[in-house]
Amino acid sequence: VSKDGGCPQEIEDSSKDQWEVDPEELILGQELGSGQFGLVLEGKWRDRKVAVKMIREECMSNEEFKEEAKVMMHLSHCKLVQLYGVCIQRSPMCLVFEFMENGCLSDYLRAQKGCLSQEVMLGMCLDVSEGMAYLESSNFIHRDLAARNCLVSINNEVKVSDFGMTRYVLDDQYTSSQCSKFPVKWSAPEVIKYCKFSSKSDVWSFGVFMWEVYNEGRLPYENRSNAEVVESLNAGLRLLKPRLAPDSVHLLMEWCWKELPLTLVSNIKYLHYWGQCEENLG
Ligand SMILES: CNC(=O)Nc1cc(-c2cccc(-n3cnc4cc(C(C)(C)C)ccc4c3=O)c2C)cn(C)c1=O
């Protein structure tokens, strides 16, 4: 019978859904850092190395996320950081992810400054474009694509992380576009103006992501305020070609920042096409 003594509900199915992680099977290790929702620890789960995000109650709308977790479990692609499951039996709730050896891409780019080859930089952009094209084909919007939200595994493989998670952030400094923590410098104009998120606005962020990669992790519009960036975008100004970026890649970036109804898939095909050209040009 339900708690409020109302109409009887079916007895809670005691067997764990496949999206639940049994805390008994989870071994926690050292701290990896802290993110928007709290501490992230290294760990072990069923003989796999994992990253465990301990969710602080005041940082995430838990109930809403639990629903979403079932959807996210089914988003599975080699260029997305895989969610293995959620541990809700104990507090704080924790999310169990595949482990990425080399951590956050923006830190990695800065650490590898001067050592990243053209192949590696193009490969990173292709990796993320594949992960993002998969999200687009699943009608899933990231909402906060940036190098800081991508992770690096071994041999420079890059995967997209924390897709769609901004919807569960309770800190409204982060979620409203007028506030300081909103990622204006990665956001499409329609997102800044009317919070209109779409795969098209993910394409815009993908262009800024490529700019970050070819600038070895430098911040876009570094010494400009968010307001100044909005003004310059309205004036039609865009980020300049990074020194290390070939013209073909810069062309793609600029394409991402056009206010055209272009989807990511068309950009992917384009990137692959240019990838082949770069290879053929040797
Ligand atoms: C050395 N290896 C590692 O460190 N590996 C890993 C580090 C992290 C890690 C560690 C600390 C903080 C964060 N982090 C960063 N940005 C975030 C942004 C958001 C949004 C909502 C603002 C987008 C939400 C959560 C986070 C978040 O938890 C991550 C991803 C996660 N994973 C899977 C690893 O393999």
PDB file of C-alpha atoms and ligand atoms in Angstrom:
ATOM      1  CA  VAL A   1       0.000   0.000   0.000  1.00  0.00           C
ATOM      2  CA  SER A   2       1.440   3.397  -0.840  1.00  0.00           C
ATOM      3  CA  LYS A   3       2.820   5.539   1.979  1.00  0.00           C
ATOM      4  CA  ASP A   4      -0.083   7.959   2.037  1.00  0.00           C
ATOM      5  CA  GLY A   5      -2.549   5.067   2.518  1.00  0.00           C
ATOM      6  CA  GLY A   6      -4.019   5.889  -0.907  1.00  0.00           C
ATOM      7  CA  CYS A   7      -4.753   3.351  -3.607  1.00  0.00           C
ATOM      8  CA  PRO A   8      -2.554   0.219  -3.314  1.00  0.00           C
ATOM      9  CA  GLN A   9       0.443   0.201  -5.642  1.00  0.00           C
ATOM     10  CA  GLU A  10       2.277  -2.877  -6.880  1.00  0.00           C
ATOM     11  CA  ILE A  11       4.925  -4.009  -4.374  1.00  0.00           C
ATOM     12  CA  GLU A  12       8.254  -2.325  -5.169  1.00  0.00           C
ATOM     13  CA  ASP A  13      10.196  -4.768  -7.327  1.00  0.00           C
ATOM     14  CA  SER A  14      13.021  -5.805  -4.993  1.00  0.00           C
ATOM     15  CA  SER A  15      15.364  -7.048  -7.738  1.00  0.00           C
ATOM     16  CA  LYS A  16      17.710  -4.231  -8.751  1.00  0.00           C
ATOM     17  CA  ASP A  17      17.037  -2.534 -12.063  1.00  0.00           C
ATOM     18  CA  GLN A  18      20.082  -2.843 -14.271  1.00  0.00           C
ATOM     19  CA  TRP A  19      20.669   0.887 -13.782  1.00  0.00           C
ATOM     20  CA  GLU A  20      21.295   0.455 -10.030  1.00  0.00           C
ATOM     21  CA  VAL A  21      24.796  -0.251  -8.731  1.00  0.00           C
ATOM     22  CA  ASP A  22      24.973  -2.377  -5.588  1.00  0.00           C
ATOM     23  CA  PRO A  23      27.061  -0.411  -3.033  1.00  0.00           C
ATOM     24  CA  GLU A  24      28.464  -3.756  -1.829  1.00  0.00           C
ATOM     25  CA  GLU A  25      30.193  -4.131  -5.204  1.00  0.00           C
ATOM     26  CA  LEU A  26      31.682  -0.642  -5.157  1.00  0.00           C
ATOM     27  CA  ILE A  27      35.167   0.016  -3.768  1.00  0.00           C
ATOM     28  CA  LEU A  28      36.071   3.699  -3.373  1.00  0.00           C
ATOM     29  CA  GLY A  29      39.601   5.015  -3.882  1.00  0.00           C
ATOM     30  CA  GLN A  30      41.360   8.338  -3.935  1.00  0.00           C
ATOM     31  CA  GLU A  31      39.902  11.712  -4.852  1.00  0.00           C
ATOM     32  CA  LEU A  32      40.001  12.701  -8.538  1.00  0.00           C
ATOM     33  CA  GLY A  33      38.690  16.209  -8.011  1.00  0.00           C
ATOM     34  CA  SER A  34      35.379  17.936  -7.503  1.00  0.00           C
ATOM     35  CA  GLY A  35      32.797  18.960 -10.081  1.00  0.00           C
ATOM     36  CA  GLN A  36      29.494  20.755 -10.200  1.00  0.00           C
ATOM     37  CA  PHE A  37      27.757  18.101  -8.083  1.00  0.00           C
ATOM     38  CA  GLY A  38      30.529  17.424  -5.572  1.00  0.00           C
ATOM     39  CA  LEU A  39      33.440  15.080  -4.998  1.00  0.00           C
ATOM     40  CA  VAL A  40      34.596  12.592  -7.641  1.00  0.00           C
ATOM     41  CA  LEU A  41      36.538   9.534  -6.497  1.00  0.00           C
ATOM     42  CA  GLU A  42      38.433   6.813  -8.301  1.00  0.00           C
ATOM     43  CA  GLY A  43      36.978   3.384  -7.634  1.00  0.00           C
ATOM     44  CA  LYS A  44      36.586  -0.258  -8.569  1.00  0.00           C
ATOM     45  CA  TRP A  45      33.346  -1.910  -9.660  1.00  0.00           C
ATOM     46  CA  ARG A  46      33.130  -5.498 -10.951  1.00  0.00           C
ATOM     47  CA  ASP A  47      36.871  -5.516 -11.719  1.00  0.00           C
ATOM     48  CA  ARG A  48      36.593  -2.300 -13.692  1.00  0.00           C
ATOM     49  CA  LYS A  49      38.267   0.954 -12.765  1.00  0.00           C
ATOM     50  CA  VAL A  50      35.534   3.599 -12.404  1.00  0.00           C
ATOM     51  CA  ALA A  51      35.015   7.246 -11.499  1.00  0.00           C
ATOM     52  CA  VAL A  52      32.403   7.740  -8.771  1.00  0.00           C
ATOM     53  CA  LYS A  53      30.592  11.081  -8.451  1.00  0.00           C
ATOM     54  CA  MET A  54      29.217  11.652  -4.950  1.00  0.00           C
ATOM     55  CA  ILE A  55      26.165  13.881  -5.460  1.00  0.00           C
ATOM     56  CA  ARG A  56      25.676  16.609  -2.864  1.00  0.00           C
ATOM     57  CA  GLU A  57      21.924  16.974  -2.195  1.00  0.00           C
ATOM     58  CA  GLU A  58      21.989  20.754  -2.490  1.00  0.00           C
ATOM     59  CA  CYS A  59      23.701  20.619  -5.911  1.00  0.00           C
ATOM     60  CA  MET A  60      21.429  18.362  -7.948  1.00  0.00           C
ATOM     61  CA  SER A  61      17.701  17.780  -8.293  1.00  0.00           C
ATOM     62  CA  ASN A  62      17.996  14.091  -7.431  1.00  0.00           C
ATOM     63  CA  GLU A  63      14.493  12.825  -8.150  1.00  0.00           C
ATOM     64  CA  GLU A  64      14.456  14.293 -11.660  1.00  0.00           C
ATOM     65  CA  PHE A  65      17.897  12.863 -12.332  1.00  0.00           C
ATOM     66  CA  LYS A  66      16.921   9.340 -11.252  1.00  0.00           C
ATOM     67  CA  GLU A  67      14.364   9.330 -14.077  1.00  0.00           C
ATOM     68  CA  GLU A  68      16.947  10.641 -16.524  1.00  0.00           C
ATOM     69  CA  ALA A  69      19.528   8.064 -15.400  1.00  0.00           C
ATOM     70  CA  LYS A  70      17.493   5.308 -17.085  1.00  0.00           C
ATOM     71  CA  VAL A  71      17.641   7.243 -20.355  1.00  0.00           C
ATOM     72  CA  MET A  72      21.360   7.968 -19.962  1.00  0.00           C
ATOM     73  CA  MET A  73      22.133   4.319 -19.325  1.00  0.00           C
ATOM     74  CA  HIS A  74      20.998   3.629 -22.868  1.00  0.00           C
ATOM     75  CA  LEU A  75      23.183   6.326 -24.394  1.00  0.00           C
ATOM     76  CA  SER A  76      26.122   4.145 -25.251  1.00  0.00           C
ATOM     77  CA  HIS A  77      28.894   5.060 -27.684  1.00  0.00           C
ATOM     78  CA  CYS A  78      32.668   4.644 -27.728  1.00  0.00           C
ATOM     79  CA  LYS A  79      33.115   8.426 -27.717  1.00  0.00           C
ATOM     80  CA  LEU A  80      30.805   9.129 -24.789  1.00  0.00           C
ATOM     81  CA  VAL A  81      31.917   8.651 -21.164  1.00  0.00           C
ATOM     82  CA  GLN A  82      29.690   5.708 -20.206  1.00  0.00           C
ATOM     83  CA  LEU A  83      27.415   5.872 -17.171  1.00  0.00           C
ATOM     84  CA  TYR A  84      27.540   2.350 -15.660  1.00  0.00           C
ATOM     85  CA  GLY A  85      24.861   2.989 -13.069  1.00  0.00           C
ATOM     86  CA  VAL A  86      23.547   4.874 -10.061  1.00  0.00           C
ATOM     87  CA  CYS A  87      23.909   3.987  -6.387  1.00  0.00           C
ATOM     88  CA  ILE A  88      20.809   5.280  -4.583  1.00  0.00           C
ATOM     89  CA  GLN A  89      20.560   2.968  -1.575  1.00  0.00           C
ATOM     90  CA  ARG A  90      22.877   5.105   0.493  1.00  0.00           C
ATOM     91  CA  SER A  91      23.251   8.836   0.859  1.00  0.00           C
ATOM     92  CA  PRO A  92      24.828  10.647  -0.876  1.00  0.00           C
ATOM     93  CA  MET A  93      23.605   9.195  -4.169  1.00  0.00           C
ATOM     94  CA  CYS A  94      26.528   8.406  -6.437  1.00  0.00           C
ATOM     95  CA  LEU A  95      26.974   7.992 -10.192  1.00  0.00           C
ATOM     96  CA  VAL A  96      29.389   5.354 -11.490  1.00  0.00           C
ATOM     97  CA  PHE A  97      31.188   6.160 -14.761  1.00  0.00           C
ATOM     98  CA  GLU A  98      33.815   4.538 -16.923  1.00  0.00           C
ATOM     99  CA  PHE A  99      37.258   5.762 -15.853  1.00  0.00           C
ATOM    100  CA  MET A 100      39.256   8.067 -18.157  1.00  0.00           C
ATOM    101  CA  GLU A 101      42.973   7.803 -17.360  1.00  0.00           C
ATOM    102  CA  ASN A 102      44.079  11.262 -18.472  1.00  0.00           C
ATOM    103  CA  GLY A 103      41.280  13.341 -16.950  1.00  0.00           C
ATOM    104  CA  CYS A 104      39.865  16.609 -18.207  1.00  0.00           C
ATOM    105  CA  LEU A 105      40.755  17.599 -21.796  1.00  0.00           C
ATOM    106  CA  SER A 106      41.265  21.316 -21.148  1.00  0.00           C
ATOM    107  CA  ASP A 107      43.898  20.556 -18.469  1.00  0.00           C
ATOM    108  CA  TYR A 108      45.435  17.905 -20.750  1.00  0.00           C
ATOM    109  CA  LEU A 109      45.714  20.326 -23.709  1.00  0.00           C
ATOM    110  CA  ARG A 110      47.484  22.882 -21.513  1.00  0.00           C
ATOM    111  CA  ALA A 111      49.831  20.200 -20.118  1.00  0.00           C
ATOM    112  CA  GLN A 112      50.626  18.969 -23.667  1.00  0.00           C
ATOM    113  CA  LYS A 113      51.226  22.500 -25.037  1.00  0.00           C
ATOM    114  CA  GLY A 114      53.725  22.363 -27.892  1.00  0.00           C
ATOM    115  CA  CYS A 115      53.634  18.549 -28.079  1.00  0.00           C
ATOM    116  CA  LEU A 116      50.282  17.999 -29.849  1.00  0.00           C
ATOM    117  CA  SER A 117      50.658  16.931 -33.506  1.00  0.00           C
ATOM    118  CA  GLN A 118      48.174  17.893 -36.236  1.00  0.00           C
ATOM    119  CA  GLU A 119      46.992  14.267 -36.328  1.00  0.00           C
ATOM    120  CA  VAL A 120      46.306  14.247 -32.586  1.00  0.00           C
ATOM    121  CA  MET A 121      44.420  17.575 -32.666  1.00  0.00           C
ATOM    122  CA  LEU A 122      42.310  16.556 -35.672  1.00  0.00           C
ATOM    123  CA  GLY A 123      41.734  13.145 -34.009  1.00  0.00           C
ATOM    124  CA  MET A 124      40.418  14.830 -30.857  1.00  0.00           C
ATOM    125  CA  CYS A 125      37.975  16.896 -32.924  1.00  0.00           C
ATOM    126  CA  LEU A 126      36.864  13.789 -34.833  1.00  0.00           C
ATOM    127  CA  ASP A 127      36.392  11.823 -31.581  1.00  0.00           C
ATOM    128  CA  VAL A 128      34.127  14.505 -30.115  1.00  0.00           C
ATOM    129  CA  SER A 129      32.290  15.002 -33.430  1.00  0.00           C
ATOM    130  CA  GLU A 130      31.476  11.265 -33.456  1.00  0.00           C
ATOM    131  CA  GLY A 131      30.215  11.335 -29.868  1.00  0.00           C
ATOM    132  CA  MET A 132      28.169  14.459 -30.578  1.00  0.00           C
ATOM    133  CA  ALA A 133      26.749  13.035 -33.832  1.00  0.00           C
ATOM    134  CA  TYR A 134      25.594  10.000 -31.824  1.00  0.00           C
ATOM    135  CA  LEU A 135      23.899  12.299 -29.282  1.00  0.00           C
ATOM    136  CA  GLU A 136      22.244  14.211 -32.137  1.00  0.00           C
ATOM    137  CA  SER A 137      21.004  10.968 -33.736  1.00  0.00           C
ATOM    138  CA  SER A 138      19.572  10.067 -30.297  1.00  0.00           C
ATOM    139  CA  ASN A 139      17.866  13.502 -30.169  1.00  0.00           C
ATOM    140  CA  PHE A 140      19.916  14.278 -27.071  1.00  0.00           C
ATOM    141  CA  ILE A 141      21.292  17.800 -26.524  1.00  0.00           C
ATOM    142  CA  HIS A 142      24.527  18.249 -24.530  1.00  0.00           C
ATOM    143  CA  ARG A 143      23.893  21.919 -23.544  1.00  0.00           C
ATOM    144  CA  ASP A 144      27.453  22.445 -22.279  1.00  0.00           C
ATOM    145  CA  LEU A 145      29.974  21.061 -24.787  1.00  0.00           C
ATOM    146  CA  ALA A 146      33.454  22.449 -24.073  1.00  0.00           C
ATOM    147  CA  ALA A 147      36.958  21.015 -23.672  1.00  0.00           C
ATOM    148  CA  ARG A 148      36.459  21.168 -19.858  1.00  0.00           C
ATOM    149  CA  ASN A 149      33.543  18.741 -20.249  1.00  0.00           C
ATOM    150  CA  CYS A 150      35.481  16.220 -22.326  1.00  0.00           C
ATOM    151  CA  LEU A 151      37.816  13.591 -20.877  1.00  0.00           C
ATOM    152  CA  VAL A 152      40.941  11.885 -22.196  1.00  0.00           C
ATOM    153  CA  SER A 153      41.587   8.145 -21.957  1.00  0.00           C
ATOM    154  CA  ILE A 154      44.779   6.401 -23.011  1.00  0.00           C
ATOM    155  CA  ASN A 155      46.444   7.190 -26.392  1.00  0.00           C
ATOM    156  CA  ASN A 156      44.832  10.621 -26.659  1.00  0.00           C
ATOM    157  CA  GLU A 157      41.326   9.248 -27.178  1.00  0.00           C
ATOM    158  CA  VAL A 158      38.759  11.884 -26.203  1.00  0.00           C
ATOM    159  CA  LYS A 159      35.185  11.269 -25.026  1.00  0.00           C
ATOM    160  CA  VAL A 160      32.269  13.604 -24.302  1.00  0.00           C
ATOM    161  CA  SER A 161      31.249  13.851 -20.634  1.00  0.00           C
ATOM    162  CA  ASP A 162      28.361  15.231 -18.540  1.00  0.00           C
ATOM    163  CA  PHE A 163      26.001  15.562 -21.509  1.00  0.00           C
ATOM    164  CA  GLY A 164      22.628  16.999 -20.521  1.00  0.00           C
ATOM    165  CA  MET A 165      23.687  17.315 -16.905  1.00  0.00           C
ATOM    166  CA  THR A 166      23.249  21.103 -16.708  1.00  0.00           C
ATOM    167  CA  ARG A 167      19.483  20.388 -16.448  1.00  0.00           C
ATOM    168  CA  TYR A 168      20.065  19.051 -12.933  1.00  0.00           C
ATOM    169  CA  VAL A 169      22.319  21.797 -11.652  1.00  0.00           C
ATOM    170  CA  LEU A 170      20.619  23.657  -8.785  1.00  0.00           C
ATOM    171  CA  ASP A 171      23.101  26.557  -8.757  1.00  0.00           C
ATOM    172  CA  ASP A 172      21.192  29.130 -10.830  1.00  0.00           C
ATOM    173  CA  GLN A 173      24.370  31.187 -11.193  1.00  0.00           C
ATOM    174  CA  TYR A 174      25.249  28.458 -13.697  1.00  0.00           C
ATOM    175  CA  THR A 175      21.923  27.988 -15.422  1.00  0.00           C
ATOM    176  CA  SER A 176      20.685  31.485 -16.290  1.00  0.00           C
ATOM    177  CA  SER A 177      22.475  33.136 -19.172  1.00  0.00           C
ATOM    178  CA  GLN A 178      22.786  36.561 -17.503  1.00  0.00           C
ATOM    179  CA  CYS A 179      24.765  35.112 -14.600  1.00  0.00           C
ATOM    180  CA  SER A 180      28.524  34.966 -14.252  1.00  0.00           C
ATOM    181  CA  LYS A 181      28.975  31.175 -14.342  1.00  0.00           C
ATOM    182  CA  PHE A 182      26.904  30.648 -17.518  1.00  0.00           C
ATOM    183  CA  PRO A 183      29.212  29.447 -20.348  1.00  0.00           C
ATOM    184  CA  VAL A 184      28.411  32.421 -22.633  1.00  0.00           C
ATOM    185  CA  LYS A 185      31.666  32.019 -24.607  1.00  0.00           C
ATOM    186  CA  TRP A 186      30.579  28.530 -25.751  1.00  0.00           C
ATOM    187  CA  SER A 187      26.902  29.396 -26.271  1.00  0.00           C
ATOM    188  CA  ALA A 188      25.052  30.052 -29.535  1.00  0.00           C
ATOM    189  CA  PRO A 189      23.288  33.447 -29.779  1.00  0.00           C
ATOM    190  CA  GLU A 190      19.821  31.851 -29.523  1.00  0.00           C
ATOM    191  CA  VAL A 191      20.880  30.178 -26.267  1.00  0.00           C
ATOM    192  CA  ILE A 192      22.166  33.452 -24.776  1.00  0.00           C
ATOM    193  CA  LYS A 193      19.056  35.347 -25.882  1.00  0.00           C
ATOM    194  CA  TYR A 194      16.250  32.847 -25.337  1.00  0.00           C
ATOM    195  CA  CYS A 195      17.828  29.703 -23.834  1.00  0.00           C
ATOM    196  CA  LYS A 196      16.924  27.895 -27.069  1.00  0.00           C
ATOM    197  CA  PHE A 197      19.061  24.746 -26.809  1.00  0.00           C
ATOM    198  CA  SER A 198      19.191  22.371 -29.780  1.00  0.00           C
ATOM    199  CA  SER A 199      21.646  20.170 -31.661  1.00  0.00           C
ATOM    200  CA  LYS A 200      22.309  23.297 -33.685  1.00  0.00           C
ATOM    201  CA  SER A 201      23.437  25.127 -30.523  1.00  0.00           C
ATOM    202  CA  ASP A 202      25.608  22.084 -29.726  1.00  0.00           C
ATOM    203  CA  VAL A 203      27.189  22.624 -33.181  1.00  0.00           C
ATOM    204  CA  TRP A 204      28.063  26.176 -32.181  1.00  0.00           C
ATOM    205  CA  SER A 205      29.760  24.890 -29.004  1.00  0.00           C
ATOM    206  CA  PHE A 206      31.538  22.253 -31.096  1.00  0.00           C
ATOM    207  CA  GLY A 207      33.100  25.080 -33.131  1.00  0.00           C
ATOM    208  CA  VAL A 208      34.390  26.736 -29.945  1.00  0.00           C
ATOM    209  CA  PHE A 209      35.584  23.286 -28.773  1.00  0.00           C
ATOM    210  CA  MET A 210      37.672  22.923 -31.965  1.00  0.00           C
ATOM    211  CA  TRP A 211      39.083  26.407 -31.363  1.00  0.00           C
ATOM    212  CA  GLU A 212      40.144  25.297 -27.830  1.00  0.00           C
ATOM    213  CA  VAL A 213      41.874  22.168 -29.179  1.00  0.00           C
ATOM    214  CA  TYR A 214      43.891  24.037 -31.829  1.00  0.00           C
ATOM    215  CA  ASN A 215      44.743  26.706 -29.241  1.00  0.00           C
ATOM    216  CA  GLU A 216      46.127  24.020 -26.900  1.00  0.00           C
ATOM    217  CA  GLY A 217      43.568  24.693 -24.175  1.00  0.00           C
ATOM    218  CA  ARG A 218      43.626  28.505 -24.188  1.00  0.00           C
ATOM    219  CA  LEU A 219      40.327  30.096 -23.108  1.00  0.00           C
ATOM    220  CA  PRO A 220      38.257  31.719 -25.902  1.00  0.00           C
ATOM    221  CA  TYR A 221      37.849  35.523 -25.746  1.00  0.00           C
ATOM    222  CA  GLU A 222      40.273  35.324 -22.807  1.00  0.00           C
ATOM    223  CA  ASN A 223      40.390  38.960 -21.694  1.00  0.00           C
ATOM    224  CA  ARG A 224      36.802  39.850 -22.720  1.00  0.00           C
ATOM    225  CA  SER A 225      33.748  39.962 -20.459  1.00  0.00           C
ATOM    226  CA  ASN A 226      30.643  37.928 -21.357  1.00  0.00           C
ATOM    227  CA  ALA A 227      28.834  41.173 -22.243  1.00  0.00           C
ATOM    228  CA  GLU A 228      31.648  42.224 -24.608  1.00  0.00           C
ATOM    229  CA  VAL A 229      31.537  38.774 -26.271  1.00  0.00           C
ATOM    230  CA  VAL A 230      27.764  39.063 -26.853  1.00  0.00           C
ATOM    231  CA  GLU A 231      28.259  42.531 -28.366  1.00  0.00           C
ATOM    232  CA  SER A 232      31.030  41.345 -30.713  1.00  0.00           C
ATOM    233  CA  LEU A 233      28.982  38.295 -31.813  1.00  0.00           C
ATOM    234  CA  ASN A 234      26.044  40.599 -32.605  1.00  0.00           C
ATOM    235  CA  ALA A 235      28.454  42.687 -34.689  1.00  0.00           C
ATOM    236  CA  GLY A 236      29.246  39.507 -36.649  1.00  0.00           C
ATOM    237  CA  LEU A 237      32.736  39.117 -35.159  1.00  0.00           C
ATOM    238  CA  ARG A 238      34.001  35.552 -34.515  1.00  0.00           C
ATOM    239  CA  LEU A 239      36.996  33.836 -32.917  1.00  0.00           C
ATOM    240  CA  LEU A 240      40.122  34.121 -35.115  1.00  0.00           C
ATOM    241  CA  LYS A 241      41.909  31.146 -36.694  1.00  0.00           C
ATOM    242  CA  PRO A 242      44.260  29.507 -34.152  1.00  0.00           C
ATOM    243  CA  ARG A 243      47.872  29.567 -35.402  1.00  0.00           C
ATOM    244  CA  LEU A 244      47.989  25.727 -35.461  1.00  0.00           C
ATOM    245  CA  ALA A 245      44.675  25.252 -37.280  1.00  0.00           C
ATOM    246  CA  PRO A 246      44.711  24.459 -41.020  1.00  0.00           C
ATOM    247  CA  ASP A 247      42.443  26.718 -43.119  1.00  0.00           C
ATOM    248  CA  SER A 248      40.093  23.765 -43.729  1.00  0.00           C
ATOM    249  CA  VAL A 249      39.506  23.299 -39.983  1.00  0.00           C
ATOM    250  CA  HIS A 250      39.073  27.047 -39.437  1.00  0.00           C
ATOM    251  CA  LEU A 251      36.496  27.010 -42.256  1.00  0.00           C
ATOM    252  CA  LEU A 252      34.570  24.360 -40.302  1.00  0.00           C
ATOM    253  CA  MET A 253      34.736  26.381 -37.093  1.00  0.00           C
ATOM    254  CA  GLU A 254      33.307  29.394 -38.912  1.00  0.00           C
ATOM    255  CA  TRP A 255      30.615  27.174 -40.375  1.00  0.00           C
ATOM    256  CA  CYS A 256      29.605  26.139 -36.836  1.00  0.00           C
ATOM    257  CA  TRP A 257      29.191  29.831 -35.967  1.00  0.00           C
ATOM    258  CA  LYS A 258      26.977  30.742 -38.896  1.00  0.00           C
ATOM    259  CA  GLU A 259      23.355  31.327 -37.953  1.00  0.00           C
ATOM    260  CA  LEU A 260      22.302  28.631 -40.464  1.00  0.00           C
ATOM    261  CA  PRO A 261      20.089  25.595 -39.785  1.00  0.00           C
ATOM    262  CA  LEU A 262      23.045  23.220 -40.202  1.00  0.00           C
ATOM    263  CA  THR A 263      23.094  20.078 -38.086  1.00  0.00           C
ATOM    264  CA  LEU A 264      26.172  18.375 -36.678  1.00  0.00           C
ATOM    265  CA  VAL A 265      25.900  15.371 -38.972  1.00  0.00           C
ATOM    266  CA  SER A 266      26.483  17.544 -42.033  1.00  0.00           C
ATOM    267  CA  ASN A 267      29.484  19.023 -40.207  1.00  0.00           C
ATOM    268  CA  ILE A 268      30.749  15.538 -39.355  1.00  0.00           C
ATOM    269  CA  LYS A 269      30.631  14.428 -42.965  1.00  0.00           C
ATOM    270  CA  TYR A 270      32.447  17.653 -43.820  1.00  0.00           C
ATOM    271  CA  LEU A 271      35.104  17.053 -41.152  1.00  0.00           C
ATOM    272  CA  HIS A 272      35.634  13.482 -42.375  1.00  0.00           C
ATOM    273  CA  TYR A 273      35.881  14.821 -45.933  1.00  0.00           C
ATOM    274  CA  TRP A 274      38.527  17.323 -44.874  1.00  0.00           C
ATOM    275  CA  GLY A 275      40.195  14.633 -42.783  1.00  0.00           C
ATOM    276  CA  GLN A 276      40.645  12.604 -45.979  1.00  0.00           C
ATOM    277  CA  CYS A 277      41.899  15.695 -47.845  1.00  0.00           C
ATOM    278  CA  GLU A 278      44.469  16.431 -45.136  1.00  0.00           C
ATOM    279  CA  GLU A 279      45.626  12.806 -45.337  1.00  0.00           C
ATOM    280  CA  ASN A 280      45.743  12.854 -49.148  1.00  0.00           C
ATOM    281  CA  LEU A 281      47.669  16.138 -49.042  1.00  0.00           C
ATOM    282  CA  GLY A 282      50.005  14.211 -46.745  1.00  0.00           C
TER     283      GLY A 282
HETATM  284  C1  LIG B   1      42.862  11.263 -13.937  1.00  0.00           C
HETATM  285  N1  LIG B   1      41.597  10.818 -14.407  1.00  0.00           N
HETATM  286  C2  LIG B   1      40.445  11.487 -14.100  1.00  0.00           C
HETATM  287  O1  LIG B   1      40.439  12.480 -13.410  1.00  0.00           O
HETATM  288  N2  LIG B   1      39.302  10.935 -14.612  1.00  0.00           N
HETATM  289  C3  LIG B   1      37.997  11.383 -14.440  1.00  0.00           C
HETATM  290  C4  LIG B   1      37.615  12.588 -13.833  1.00  0.00           C
HETATM  291  C5  LIG B   1      36.241  12.921 -13.727  1.00  0.00           C
HETATM  292  C6  LIG B   1      35.841  14.192 -13.043  1.00  0.00           C
HETATM  293  C7  LIG B   1      36.524  14.534 -11.856  1.00  0.00           C
HETATM  294  C8  LIG B   1      36.164  15.703 -11.181  1.00  0.00           C
HETATM  295  C9  LIG B   1      35.153  16.549 -11.640  1.00  0.00           C
HETATM  296  C10 LIG B   1      34.482  16.216 -12.819  1.00  0.00           C
HETATM  297  N3  LIG B   1      33.457  17.081 -13.328  1.00  0.00           N
HETATM  298  C11 LIG B   1      33.814  18.093 -14.180  1.00  0.00           C
HETATM  299  N4  LIG B   1      32.903  18.871 -14.766  1.00  0.00           N
HETATM  300  C12 LIG B   1      31.551  18.690 -14.509  1.00  0.00           C
HETATM  301  C13 LIG B   1      30.609  19.525 -15.138  1.00  0.00           C
HETATM  302  C14 LIG B   1      29.250  19.328 -14.910  1.00  0.00           C
HETATM  303  C15 LIG B   1      28.238  20.247 -15.622  1.00  0.00           C
HETATM  304  C16 LIG B   1      26.808  19.907 -15.221  1.00  0.00           C
HETATM  305  C17 LIG B   1      28.517  21.707 -15.263  1.00  0.00           C
HETATM  306  C18 LIG B   1      28.369  20.061 -17.142  1.00  0.00           C
HETATM  307  C19 LIG B   1      28.822  18.319 -14.045  1.00  0.00           C
HETATM  308  C20 LIG B   1      29.756  17.490 -13.406  1.00  0.00           C
HETATM  309  C21 LIG B   1      31.129  17.677 -13.643  1.00  0.00           C
HETATM  310  C22 LIG B   1      32.139  16.843 -13.014  1.00  0.00           C
HETATM  311  O2  LIG B   1      31.841  15.934 -12.231  1.00  0.00           O
HETATM  312  C23 LIG B   1      34.822  15.046 -13.528  1.00  0.00           C
HETATM  313  C24 LIG B   1      34.067  14.754 -14.800  1.00  0.00           C
HETATM  314  C25 LIG B   1      35.286  12.042 -14.223  1.00  0.00           C
HETATM  315  N5  LIG B   1      35.680  10.873 -14.842  1.00  0.00           N
HETATM  316  C26 LIG B   1      34.636  10.016 -15.401  1.00  0.00           C
HETATM  317  C27 LIG B   1      36.995  10.510 -14.956  1.00  0.00           C
HETATM  318  O3  LIG B   1      37.326   9.419 -15.516  1.00  0.00           O
END
